Amino acid sequence: MIEDFAVKFGRYGGLFVPETLVAPLADLSYAYDQLKGSAQFQDELKALQKDFAGRPTSLYPAPNLSRRLGCQVYLKREDLMHGGAHKLNNTLGQALVAKRMGKSRLIAETGAGQHGVATAIVGAKLGFETQIYMGEVDIERQKMNVYRMELMGAEVIPVRSGSRTLKDAINEALRDWASSFEHTHYLLGTAAGAHPFPTMVRDFQSIIGQETKEQILATEGRLPDSIAACVGGGSNAMGIFAPFLEEEVKLIAVEAGGRGPGMSERMADNGASLGYGTDGILHGALTKILQDPYGQILESYSVAAGLDYPGVGPELAYLAEKGRVLPRLADDRTALEGFRALSRLEGIIPALESAHAIGYALKEPESLGDLAIINLSGRGDKDLATVMEYENL
């Protein structure tokens, strides 16, 4: 194992990986550092964001939800992006990096299927062979997204190890990459893992926050009192938070409270690593994770597949420790209340992941201030079967 202290967020982050992955991670870090300062690369990315992905997304002033909460609430509509989620911001950026590095194949992991769909989209668009690792449990609860990936030419590889969810899909993708990095790029979907992934994913997703800042200043003439976003690994949260870290804006990270705070020998009843986790190493980085007293990773749980992850991105762990980001919980019941409420109040069906932030706002409206923004990270079509099963319909 190799530890590189050069890139960390406080004591979190770093490079805790098998030696075989050090060279490909170093190559990726060098390539990204060169490309992010390239005007040609940035112009190509901006053109794809505008003409292909549909940016900028709107900042919608949700009048009915605002009346219900007693404050002015805006929704950052990442659900309106091509593909139906914020994930395409990151996959477009990483796929362009991979293209410039001469890679011919993309691999990725996915939980809710949104990152898998976004990777399949860029694979088809830019001409990559594409394979997606996905846990059997998630394949069963996200059948429509599996079909979407396959329709666009990606191969979905079932993962049958461990809890058969997102954590295990990442493990399998990393094993693949260790033996295929010469022609393959591992397109990690969240702001977690070893350097440079947390920084790179945050940078590509920060367009959410950059647009939000411009839009709220143009509309309201001031910054919001608060911004809330759901957190699994943390890509949509870091994306909207990043441009506001130096501003006087309350940043609320809503984690999956699942069935509650309980933990057995093998499993946690939640996906709340900031709330219930302790320091440990997961997928190449030191961060907050759900683990037993001996350091064994626990299986996580959430009704939302995208939040069913026993760790969190290292920068969020650092920001929460500093008190700059406030971790909060929304359990399954609260998230489903958010899912139903936004559908009925605004005619917008949110992803179950985003519904955690909506549910939290309904439960704790006084914490939002007079002017709040909620990041609607994705749309909920994919979750209809899960919700119908939960409600015995």
Short mmCIF file of C-alpha atoms in Angstrom, two decimals:
data_model
loop_
_atom_site.label_atom_id
_atom_site.label_comp_id
_atom_site.label_asym_id
_atom_site.label_seq_id
_atom_site.Cartn_x
_atom_site.Cartn_y
_atom_site.Cartn_z
CA MET A 1 0.00 0.00 0.00
CA ILE A 2 1.20 3.46 -0.83
CA GLU A 3 0.27 6.61 1.07
CA ASP A 4 0.72 10.01 -0.52
CA PHE A 5 0.24 12.89 1.87
CA ALA A 6 0.57 15.50 -0.88
CA VAL A 7 -3.14 15.81 -1.67
CA LYS A 8 -5.51 15.90 1.26
CA PHE A 9 -8.42 17.83 2.72
CA GLY A 10 -7.19 18.32 6.27
CA ARG A 11 -6.40 14.78 7.32
CA TYR A 12 -8.88 13.27 4.84
CA GLY A 13 -8.31 12.10 1.28
CA GLY A 14 -4.91 10.99 0.03
CA LEU A 15 -3.88 7.97 -1.98
CA PHE A 16 -4.31 4.64 -0.18
CA VAL A 17 -4.27 2.17 -3.05
CA PRO A 18 -2.47 -1.00 -4.19
CA GLU A 19 0.84 -0.21 -5.89
CA THR A 20 -0.53 -1.27 -9.30
CA LEU A 21 -2.92 1.72 -9.26
CA VAL A 22 -0.37 4.38 -8.30
CA ALA A 23 0.97 4.86 -11.85
CA PRO A 24 -2.45 5.16 -13.56
CA LEU A 25 -3.66 7.57 -10.87
CA ALA A 26 -0.50 9.64 -11.31
CA ASP A 27 -0.99 9.67 -15.10
CA LEU A 28 -4.61 10.75 -14.67
CA SER A 29 -3.65 13.47 -12.19
CA TYR A 30 -0.99 14.85 -14.54
CA ALA A 31 -3.31 14.77 -17.57
CA TYR A 32 -6.12 16.51 -15.69
CA ASP A 33 -3.81 19.20 -14.33
CA GLN A 34 -2.65 19.95 -17.88
CA LEU A 35 -6.10 19.88 -19.47
CA LYS A 36 -8.02 21.96 -16.93
CA GLY A 37 -5.86 24.94 -17.87
CA SER A 38 -6.28 24.35 -21.61
CA ALA A 39 -8.56 26.83 -23.38
CA GLN A 40 -9.20 24.29 -26.17
CA PHE A 41 -10.29 21.61 -23.65
CA GLN A 42 -12.53 24.04 -21.77
CA ASP A 43 -14.10 25.29 -25.02
CA GLU A 44 -14.90 21.72 -26.11
CA LEU A 45 -16.39 20.93 -22.69
CA LYS A 46 -18.50 24.13 -22.63
CA ALA A 47 -19.85 23.42 -26.11
CA LEU A 48 -20.95 19.92 -25.06
CA GLN A 49 -22.47 21.26 -21.82
CA LYS A 50 -24.51 23.81 -23.76
CA ASP A 51 -25.49 22.06 -26.98
CA PHE A 52 -25.58 18.41 -25.88
CA ALA A 53 -26.32 18.40 -22.14
CA GLY A 54 -28.70 21.38 -22.10
CA ARG A 55 -26.96 23.74 -19.69
CA PRO A 56 -27.62 26.07 -18.01
CA THR A 57 -30.35 24.35 -16.01
CA SER A 58 -33.01 26.58 -14.51
CA LEU A 59 -33.23 27.90 -10.96
CA TYR A 60 -36.95 27.45 -10.38
CA PRO A 61 -38.74 29.55 -7.71
CA ALA A 62 -41.10 26.71 -6.52
CA PRO A 63 -44.08 28.87 -5.38
CA ASN A 64 -46.23 26.11 -3.87
CA LEU A 65 -43.36 24.51 -1.97
CA SER A 66 -42.35 27.98 -0.77
CA ARG A 67 -45.84 28.63 0.65
CA ARG A 68 -45.77 25.23 2.38
CA LEU A 69 -42.38 25.95 3.98
CA GLY A 70 -43.00 29.61 4.82
CA CYS A 71 -39.91 30.88 3.01
CA GLN A 72 -38.78 31.48 -0.57
CA VAL A 73 -37.35 28.24 -1.97
CA TYR A 74 -35.64 27.78 -5.32
CA LEU A 75 -34.91 24.40 -6.91
CA LYS A 76 -31.73 23.99 -8.98
CA ARG A 77 -33.17 21.80 -11.73
CA GLU A 78 -30.40 19.30 -12.50
CA ASP A 79 -33.23 16.86 -13.28
CA LEU A 80 -33.72 18.80 -16.53
CA MET A 81 -30.28 17.89 -17.89
CA HIS A 82 -29.99 15.38 -20.73
CA GLY A 83 -30.06 11.99 -18.99
CA GLY A 84 -32.16 13.28 -16.10
CA ALA A 85 -29.48 13.93 -13.48
CA HIS A 86 -26.41 15.98 -12.58
CA LYS A 87 -24.14 13.03 -13.38
CA LEU A 88 -23.56 14.08 -17.01
CA ASN A 89 -21.52 17.13 -15.85
CA ASN A 90 -18.83 14.78 -14.57
CA THR A 91 -18.98 12.10 -17.24
CA LEU A 92 -18.60 14.63 -20.06
CA GLY A 93 -15.51 16.11 -18.38
CA GLN A 94 -13.86 12.79 -17.54
CA ALA A 95 -14.63 11.27 -20.95
CA LEU A 96 -12.92 14.22 -22.65
CA VAL A 97 -9.88 13.72 -20.39
CA ALA A 98 -9.87 10.01 -21.30
CA LYS A 99 -10.13 10.85 -24.99
CA ARG A 100 -7.14 13.19 -24.75
CA MET A 101 -5.20 10.44 -22.90
CA GLY A 102 -5.81 8.04 -25.80
CA LYS A 103 -8.06 5.62 -23.90
CA SER A 104 -10.52 3.51 -25.92
CA ARG A 105 -12.64 1.98 -23.12
CA LEU A 106 -14.66 3.38 -20.22
CA ILE A 107 -15.63 1.47 -17.11
CA ALA A 108 -17.83 2.81 -14.33
CA GLU A 109 -19.80 1.81 -11.27
CA THR A 110 -23.38 2.78 -10.58
CA GLY A 111 -25.89 2.48 -7.78
CA ALA A 112 -29.08 4.33 -8.72
CA GLY A 113 -28.18 3.89 -12.38
CA GLN A 114 -27.91 7.62 -13.04
CA HIS A 115 -24.12 7.60 -13.28
CA GLY A 116 -24.27 4.45 -15.39
CA VAL A 117 -26.69 6.11 -17.79
CA ALA A 118 -24.52 9.25 -17.96
CA THR A 119 -21.46 7.11 -18.70
CA ALA A 120 -23.34 5.17 -21.38
CA ILE A 121 -24.39 8.50 -22.91
CA VAL A 122 -20.81 9.79 -23.24
CA GLY A 123 -19.62 6.35 -24.34
CA ALA A 124 -22.06 6.44 -27.24
CA LYS A 125 -21.50 10.11 -27.99
CA LEU A 126 -17.68 9.96 -28.00
CA GLY A 127 -17.18 6.42 -29.32
CA PHE A 128 -15.89 4.45 -26.31
CA GLU A 129 -16.41 0.77 -25.54
CA THR A 130 -18.31 1.03 -22.25
CA GLN A 131 -18.91 -1.41 -19.40
CA ILE A 132 -20.82 -0.60 -16.21
CA TYR A 133 -20.48 -2.51 -12.92
CA MET A 134 -23.72 -2.64 -10.94
CA GLY A 135 -24.76 -4.61 -7.85
CA GLU A 136 -27.47 -7.25 -8.30
CA VAL A 137 -29.66 -5.53 -5.73
CA ASP A 138 -29.45 -2.24 -7.63
CA ILE A 139 -30.04 -3.96 -10.98
CA GLU A 140 -33.30 -5.31 -9.60
CA ARG A 141 -34.51 -1.94 -8.26
CA GLN A 142 -33.31 0.11 -11.25
CA LYS A 143 -34.37 -2.05 -14.22
CA MET A 144 -35.33 0.91 -16.40
CA ASN A 145 -31.88 2.48 -16.08
CA VAL A 146 -30.25 -0.87 -16.89
CA TYR A 147 -32.26 -0.96 -20.12
CA ARG A 148 -31.30 2.64 -20.92
CA MET A 149 -27.59 1.81 -20.52
CA GLU A 150 -27.87 -1.26 -22.73
CA LEU A 151 -29.90 0.66 -25.33
CA MET A 152 -26.98 3.07 -25.70
CA GLY A 153 -24.51 0.25 -26.24
CA ALA A 154 -23.05 -0.19 -22.74
CA GLU A 155 -22.63 -3.63 -21.17
CA VAL A 156 -23.98 -3.87 -17.60
CA ILE A 157 -21.95 -6.34 -15.51
CA PRO A 158 -23.79 -7.72 -12.44
CA VAL A 159 -21.84 -7.67 -9.17
CA ARG A 160 -22.75 -10.56 -6.88
CA SER A 161 -20.22 -10.03 -4.06
CA GLY A 162 -20.78 -8.38 -0.66
CA SER A 163 -24.01 -6.46 -0.25
CA ARG A 164 -24.41 -6.42 -4.08
CA THR A 165 -24.77 -2.60 -4.07
CA LEU A 166 -22.68 0.46 -4.92
CA LYS A 167 -19.68 -0.28 -2.64
CA ASP A 168 -19.18 -3.67 -4.25
CA ALA A 169 -19.61 -2.25 -7.77
CA ILE A 170 -16.75 0.19 -7.04
CA ASN A 171 -14.59 -2.69 -5.76
CA GLU A 172 -15.11 -4.64 -9.00
CA ALA A 173 -14.47 -1.58 -11.19
CA LEU A 174 -11.17 -0.94 -9.35
CA ARG A 175 -10.12 -4.59 -9.87
CA ASP A 176 -10.86 -4.26 -13.58
CA TRP A 177 -8.93 -0.98 -13.84
CA ALA A 178 -5.84 -2.44 -12.13
CA SER A 179 -5.42 -4.83 -15.07
CA SER A 180 -6.72 -2.66 -17.93
CA PHE A 181 -5.57 0.93 -17.28
CA GLU A 182 -3.33 1.04 -20.36
CA HIS A 183 -6.40 1.38 -22.60
CA THR A 184 -9.20 1.94 -20.04
CA HIS A 185 -10.34 4.96 -18.04
CA TYR A 186 -12.21 4.30 -14.78
CA LEU A 187 -14.93 6.97 -14.79
CA LEU A 188 -15.68 7.23 -11.06
CA GLY A 189 -19.06 8.81 -10.47
CA THR A 190 -18.75 10.63 -7.20
CA ALA A 191 -16.40 12.96 -5.33
CA ALA A 192 -14.86 10.06 -3.40
CA GLY A 193 -11.96 7.64 -3.83
CA ALA A 194 -8.24 8.26 -4.27
CA HIS A 195 -6.69 11.46 -5.63
CA PRO A 196 -7.37 12.93 -8.18
CA PHE A 197 -11.02 11.73 -8.29
CA PRO A 198 -12.46 13.84 -5.42
CA THR A 199 -10.95 17.04 -6.85
CA MET A 200 -11.71 16.24 -10.49
CA VAL A 201 -15.35 15.27 -9.86
CA ARG A 202 -15.90 18.35 -7.67
CA ASP A 203 -14.44 20.60 -10.37
CA PHE A 204 -16.64 19.16 -13.14
CA GLN A 205 -19.75 19.34 -10.92
CA SER A 206 -19.04 22.87 -9.66
CA ILE A 207 -20.81 24.26 -12.73
CA ILE A 208 -24.00 23.62 -10.70
CA GLY A 209 -22.93 26.09 -8.03
CA GLN A 210 -21.45 28.58 -10.49
CA GLU A 211 -24.75 28.81 -12.38
CA THR A 212 -26.73 28.92 -9.13
CA LYS A 213 -24.73 31.87 -7.81
CA GLU A 214 -25.19 33.85 -11.03
CA GLN A 215 -28.91 33.02 -11.20
CA ILE A 216 -29.80 33.84 -7.59
CA LEU A 217 -27.89 37.15 -7.74
CA ALA A 218 -29.69 38.06 -10.97
CA THR A 219 -33.11 37.11 -9.55
CA GLU A 220 -32.94 38.09 -5.88
CA GLY A 221 -29.97 40.46 -5.81
CA ARG A 222 -28.37 38.52 -2.98
CA LEU A 223 -27.04 35.11 -2.01
CA PRO A 224 -29.33 32.57 -0.32
CA ASP A 225 -29.41 31.99 3.42
CA SER A 226 -29.01 28.26 2.89
CA ILE A 227 -28.37 25.55 0.30
CA ALA A 228 -29.43 21.94 0.89
CA ALA A 229 -28.31 18.89 -1.09
CA CYS A 230 -28.53 15.14 -0.58
CA VAL A 231 -25.31 13.24 0.13
CA GLY A 232 -24.23 9.72 -0.74
CA GLY A 233 -20.66 10.02 -2.01
CA GLY A 234 -21.28 13.74 -2.38
CA SER A 235 -20.94 14.77 -6.05
CA ASN A 236 -24.07 16.93 -6.34
CA ALA A 237 -23.47 18.42 -2.88
CA MET A 238 -19.85 19.38 -3.60
CA GLY A 239 -20.93 20.63 -7.02
CA ILE A 240 -23.39 23.17 -5.65
CA PHE A 241 -21.47 23.91 -2.43
CA ALA A 242 -18.01 24.55 -3.93
CA PRO A 243 -18.57 28.12 -5.23
CA PHE A 244 -20.22 29.10 -1.92
CA LEU A 245 -17.57 27.83 0.52
CA GLU A 246 -16.19 31.33 1.12
CA GLU A 247 -19.63 32.96 1.33
CA GLU A 248 -21.91 33.42 4.35
CA VAL A 249 -24.34 30.73 3.22
CA LYS A 250 -25.43 27.79 5.38
CA LEU A 251 -24.55 24.55 3.55
CA ILE A 252 -26.72 21.58 4.57
CA ALA A 253 -25.67 18.03 3.62
CA VAL A 254 -28.68 15.70 3.93
CA GLU A 255 -27.67 12.06 4.39
CA ALA A 256 -29.73 8.88 4.20
CA GLY A 257 -31.10 8.11 7.67
CA GLY A 258 -32.57 4.88 6.25
CA ARG A 259 -34.36 2.84 8.92
CA GLY A 260 -32.56 4.69 11.74
CA PRO A 261 -29.24 4.78 13.64
CA GLY A 262 -29.08 1.02 14.32
CA MET A 263 -26.03 -1.06 13.42
CA SER A 264 -25.63 -4.85 13.62
CA GLU A 265 -22.38 -6.81 13.28
CA ARG A 266 -22.56 -6.66 9.48
CA MET A 267 -24.95 -3.90 8.55
CA ALA A 268 -25.89 -0.31 9.31
CA ASP A 269 -29.54 0.70 8.98
CA ASN A 270 -28.54 3.90 7.19
CA GLY A 271 -26.11 5.46 4.71
CA ALA A 272 -25.09 8.35 6.97
CA SER A 273 -21.29 8.29 7.11
CA LEU A 274 -20.99 11.91 8.25
CA GLY A 275 -23.60 11.33 10.95
CA TYR A 276 -22.63 7.88 12.22
CA GLY A 277 -19.28 7.06 10.59
CA THR A 278 -15.75 7.09 11.97
CA ASP A 279 -12.37 7.65 10.31
CA GLY A 280 -11.25 4.84 8.02
CA ILE A 281 -10.03 4.03 4.51
CA LEU A 282 -12.45 3.21 1.72
CA HIS A 283 -11.79 3.03 -2.02
CA GLY A 284 -8.39 4.66 -1.73
CA ALA A 285 -9.05 7.58 0.61
CA LEU A 286 -9.19 8.32 4.33
CA THR A 287 -12.70 9.53 5.10
CA LYS A 288 -15.71 8.94 7.31
CA ILE A 289 -17.07 5.43 6.88
CA LEU A 290 -19.54 3.03 8.47
CA GLN A 291 -17.46 0.29 10.09
CA ASP A 292 -17.39 -2.11 13.01
CA PRO A 293 -14.94 -1.79 15.95
CA TYR A 294 -12.42 -3.92 14.02
CA GLY A 295 -12.44 -1.69 10.94
CA GLN A 296 -14.60 -3.96 8.76
CA ILE A 297 -16.84 -2.00 6.40
CA LEU A 298 -20.54 -2.39 7.22
CA GLU A 299 -23.23 -2.81 4.59
CA SER A 300 -25.18 0.43 4.31
CA TYR A 301 -28.90 0.83 3.70
CA SER A 302 -31.17 3.43 2.09
CA VAL A 303 -34.37 3.28 0.07
CA ALA A 304 -32.45 5.46 -2.44
CA ALA A 305 -29.88 3.34 -4.29
CA GLY A 306 -27.65 6.36 -4.94
CA LEU A 307 -27.28 7.04 -1.20
CA ASP A 308 -26.71 3.38 -0.27
CA TYR A 309 -22.96 3.78 0.29
CA PRO A 310 -20.96 3.28 3.52
CA GLY A 311 -18.59 6.20 2.90
CA VAL A 312 -18.53 9.84 1.84
CA GLY A 313 -16.16 12.00 -0.18
CA PRO A 314 -13.10 13.15 1.81
CA GLU A 315 -13.66 16.86 1.18
CA LEU A 316 -17.14 16.64 2.70
CA ALA A 317 -15.69 14.80 5.70
CA TYR A 318 -13.22 17.66 6.12
CA LEU A 319 -15.81 20.42 5.66
CA ALA A 320 -18.16 18.75 8.13
CA GLU A 321 -15.36 18.44 10.69
CA LYS A 322 -14.58 22.15 10.26
CA GLY A 323 -18.26 22.98 10.73
CA ARG A 324 -18.49 24.58 7.27
CA VAL A 325 -20.97 21.93 6.08
CA LEU A 326 -23.78 20.85 8.41
CA PRO A 327 -24.64 17.11 8.20
CA ARG A 328 -28.34 16.39 8.65
CA LEU A 329 -30.47 13.24 8.34
CA ALA A 330 -33.61 12.30 6.45
CA ASP A 331 -34.84 8.74 6.96
CA ASP A 332 -36.74 6.67 4.38
CA ARG A 333 -40.13 7.88 5.58
CA THR A 334 -39.03 11.54 5.42
CA ALA A 335 -37.62 11.05 1.91
CA LEU A 336 -40.85 9.44 0.69
CA GLU A 337 -42.81 12.37 2.14
CA GLY A 338 -40.55 14.66 0.13
CA PHE A 339 -41.06 12.50 -2.97
CA ARG A 340 -44.85 12.74 -2.70
CA ALA A 341 -44.97 16.39 -1.62
CA LEU A 342 -42.89 17.81 -4.48
CA SER A 343 -44.84 15.70 -6.98
CA ARG A 344 -48.15 17.07 -5.73
CA LEU A 345 -47.10 20.66 -4.95
CA GLU A 346 -45.04 21.44 -8.06
CA GLY A 347 -45.70 18.63 -10.55
CA ILE A 348 -42.04 17.59 -10.29
CA ILE A 349 -41.20 13.97 -9.41
CA PRO A 350 -37.78 14.06 -7.73
CA ALA A 351 -35.24 11.25 -7.60
CA LEU A 352 -35.42 9.45 -4.26
CA GLU A 353 -31.92 10.79 -3.59
CA SER A 354 -33.04 14.41 -4.05
CA ALA A 355 -36.25 13.67 -2.12
CA HIS A 356 -34.11 13.34 1.03
CA ALA A 357 -33.27 17.06 0.79
CA ILE A 358 -36.91 17.96 0.05
CA GLY A 359 -38.09 15.82 2.98
CA TYR A 360 -35.56 17.44 5.30
CA ALA A 361 -36.80 20.90 4.26
CA LEU A 362 -40.40 19.90 4.99
CA LYS A 363 -39.36 18.60 8.41
CA GLU A 364 -37.04 21.47 9.40
CA PRO A 365 -38.23 24.56 7.48
CA GLU A 366 -37.05 26.97 10.18
CA SER A 367 -33.43 25.89 9.53
CA LEU A 368 -33.52 27.19 5.94
CA GLY A 369 -33.76 30.95 6.60
CA ASP A 370 -35.81 33.33 4.44
CA LEU A 371 -34.22 32.40 1.10
CA ALA A 372 -33.17 28.81 0.39
CA ILE A 373 -31.99 26.69 -2.53
CA ILE A 374 -32.40 22.91 -2.80
CA ASN A 375 -30.34 21.02 -5.37
CA LEU A 376 -32.71 18.75 -7.29
CA SER A 377 -30.00 16.34 -8.39
CA GLY A 378 -32.15 14.07 -10.56
CA ARG A 379 -35.62 13.08 -11.69
CA GLY A 380 -37.67 10.29 -10.14
CA ASP A 381 -38.98 8.25 -13.07
CA LYS A 382 -36.41 5.59 -12.23
CA ASP A 383 -37.77 5.25 -8.68
CA LEU A 384 -41.47 4.70 -9.37
CA ALA A 385 -41.26 0.90 -9.02
CA THR A 386 -39.32 1.22 -5.74
CA VAL A 387 -41.87 3.63 -4.27
CA MET A 388 -44.82 1.52 -5.45
CA GLU A 389 -43.28 -1.55 -3.81
CA TYR A 390 -42.58 0.40 -0.60
CA GLU A 391 -46.19 1.55 -0.49
CA ASN A 392 -47.55 -1.91 -1.42
CA LEU A 393 -49.26 -0.57 -4.55
#
